[in-house]
Short mmCIF file of C-alpha atoms in Angstrom, two decimals:
data_model
loop_
_atom_site.label_atom_id
_atom_site.label_comp_id
_atom_site.label_asym_id
_atom_site.label_seq_id
_atom_site.Cartn_x
_atom_site.Cartn_y
_atom_site.Cartn_z
CA UNK A 1 -15.81 46.47 16.22
CA UNK A 2 -18.74 44.81 17.96
CA UNK A 3 -21.04 47.18 19.79
CA UNK A 4 -24.35 46.67 21.58
CA UNK A 5 -26.38 49.68 22.72
CA UNK A 6 -29.50 49.19 24.84
CA UNK A 7 -32.28 51.73 25.24
CA UNK A 8 -35.86 51.93 26.44
CA UNK A 9 -35.47 51.62 30.18
CA UNK A 10 -37.17 53.88 32.70
CA UNK A 11 -39.77 54.05 35.45
CA UNK A 12 -42.78 51.80 34.96
CA UNK A 13 -45.79 51.09 37.11
CA UNK A 14 -46.65 47.52 38.10
CA UNK A 15 -48.71 45.82 35.43
CA UNK A 16 -47.57 48.07 32.62
CA UNK A 17 -45.45 47.21 29.58
CA UNK A 18 -42.10 48.37 28.26
CA UNK A 19 -40.02 47.55 25.20
CA UNK A 20 -36.26 47.51 25.31
CA UNK A 21 -34.10 47.82 22.21
CA UNK A 22 -30.55 46.73 21.53
CA UNK A 23 -28.84 48.15 18.45
CA UNK A 24 -26.14 45.82 17.21
CA UNK A 25 -23.15 46.83 15.11
CA UNK A 26 -20.16 44.76 14.03
CA UNK A 27 -22.32 41.64 13.84
CA UNK A 28 -25.77 40.46 12.76
CA UNK A 29 -28.84 39.71 14.85
CA UNK A 30 -29.70 37.10 12.23
CA UNK A 31 -26.54 35.06 12.50
CA UNK A 32 -25.07 35.72 15.95
CA UNK A 33 -26.39 34.09 19.12
CA UNK A 34 -27.90 36.74 21.37
CA UNK A 35 -29.42 37.10 24.78
CA UNK A 36 -31.04 39.41 27.28
CA UNK A 37 -29.83 39.45 30.88
CA UNK A 38 -30.63 41.52 33.94
CA UNK A 39 -29.09 42.36 37.27
CA UNK A 40 -31.26 43.34 40.19
CA UNK A 41 -29.86 45.49 43.01
CA UNK A 42 -27.68 43.37 45.28
CA UNK A 43 -28.03 40.27 43.13
CA UNK A 44 -26.00 38.50 40.51
CA UNK A 45 -26.72 38.90 36.85
CA UNK A 46 -29.22 36.38 35.49
CA UNK A 47 -30.37 35.47 32.04
CA UNK A 48 -33.78 36.54 30.81
CA UNK A 49 -33.89 35.18 27.26
CA UNK A 50 -31.49 33.31 25.00
CA UNK A 51 -31.95 33.33 21.22
CA UNK A 52 -30.58 30.31 19.37
CA UNK A 53 -29.74 31.52 15.88
CA UNK A 54 -29.50 27.99 14.48
CA UNK A 55 -32.81 26.55 15.67
CA UNK A 56 -34.69 29.81 15.98
CA UNK A 57 -35.73 28.80 19.48
CA UNK A 58 -35.90 31.33 22.30
CA UNK A 59 -35.45 30.15 25.87
CA UNK A 60 -36.89 32.24 28.70
CA UNK A 61 -36.21 32.15 32.37
CA UNK A 62 -39.21 30.82 34.29
CA UNK A 63 -39.67 34.17 36.03
CA UNK A 64 -40.49 35.93 32.73
CA UNK A 65 -42.02 33.10 30.71
CA UNK A 66 -45.33 34.21 29.23
CA UNK A 67 -44.72 37.89 30.02
CA UNK A 68 -41.56 38.76 28.08
CA UNK A 69 -40.94 38.27 24.36
CA UNK A 70 -37.60 38.66 22.61
CA UNK A 71 -37.47 39.36 18.90
CA UNK A 72 -35.15 40.56 16.15
CA UNK A 73 -35.50 43.13 13.38
CA UNK A 74 -33.15 42.18 10.57
CA UNK A 75 -33.53 45.45 8.68
CA UNK A 76 -32.57 47.50 11.72
CA UNK A 77 -30.13 44.90 13.07
CA UNK A 78 -31.80 45.37 16.42
CA UNK A 79 -32.85 43.03 19.20
CA UNK A 80 -35.96 43.79 21.24
CA UNK A 81 -37.39 42.67 24.57
CA UNK A 82 -41.11 43.28 24.98
CA UNK A 83 -41.95 43.19 28.67
CA UNK A 84 -45.59 42.91 29.72
CA UNK A 85 -47.29 42.67 33.11
CA UNK A 86 -44.21 44.08 34.80
CA UNK A 87 -43.64 43.38 38.48
CA UNK A 88 -41.43 45.12 41.07
CA UNK A 89 -39.15 42.07 41.02
CA UNK A 90 -38.40 42.83 37.34
CA UNK A 91 -36.49 45.91 38.48
CA UNK A 92 -32.87 45.88 37.40
CA UNK A 93 -30.34 46.80 34.77
CA UNK A 94 -31.06 44.98 31.53
CA UNK A 95 -28.23 44.00 29.22
CA UNK A 96 -28.15 42.52 25.78
CA UNK A 97 -25.26 40.27 24.88
CA UNK A 98 -23.87 38.37 21.94
CA UNK A 99 -21.09 36.04 20.91
CA UNK A 100 -19.70 34.79 17.66
CA UNK A 101 -20.37 31.19 18.66
CA UNK A 102 -22.53 30.79 21.76
CA UNK A 103 -24.38 32.73 24.44
CA UNK A 104 -25.11 30.68 27.53
CA UNK A 105 -27.06 31.46 30.67
CA UNK A 106 -23.83 32.69 32.23
CA UNK A 107 -21.46 33.73 29.47
CA UNK A 108 -21.27 35.93 26.41
CA UNK A 109 -18.37 37.60 24.64
CA UNK A 110 -19.88 41.04 24.08
CA UNK A 111 -22.12 43.13 26.32
CA UNK A 112 -23.95 46.40 26.10
CA UNK A 113 -23.78 49.07 28.78
CA UNK A 114 -27.24 48.24 30.10
CA UNK A 115 -30.49 50.12 30.50
CA UNK A 116 -32.21 50.45 33.86
CA UNK A 117 -35.81 49.44 34.45
CA UNK A 118 -37.54 50.36 37.70
CA UNK A 119 -40.99 48.94 38.36
CA UNK A 120 -42.84 50.63 41.21
CA UNK A 121 -46.03 49.45 42.92
#
């Protein structure tokens, strides 16, 4: 059974950093495509980072490029999202997602329950 469990959300002041974690079971962070997404209040879900397992490339949305870094820990089978220089517009529920074959900017087969990040001025 595939399961994704996010953690690390909370209240953060503008300019500060936060690291989110996503524990993955039933699959492997090394061989499954994975991604981070977020949904701000009143808005649709959007992608934050997509990890291409085949090329090793990570694609970031322009809004987080240079501030957010996604990474994997093979030993812990965990995906991370390091978020620096946080802004109020980064507020939202953050989800990690995976698929056996492909994660796109809009679609994934498996989703975690999400972890909420609130950035206040």
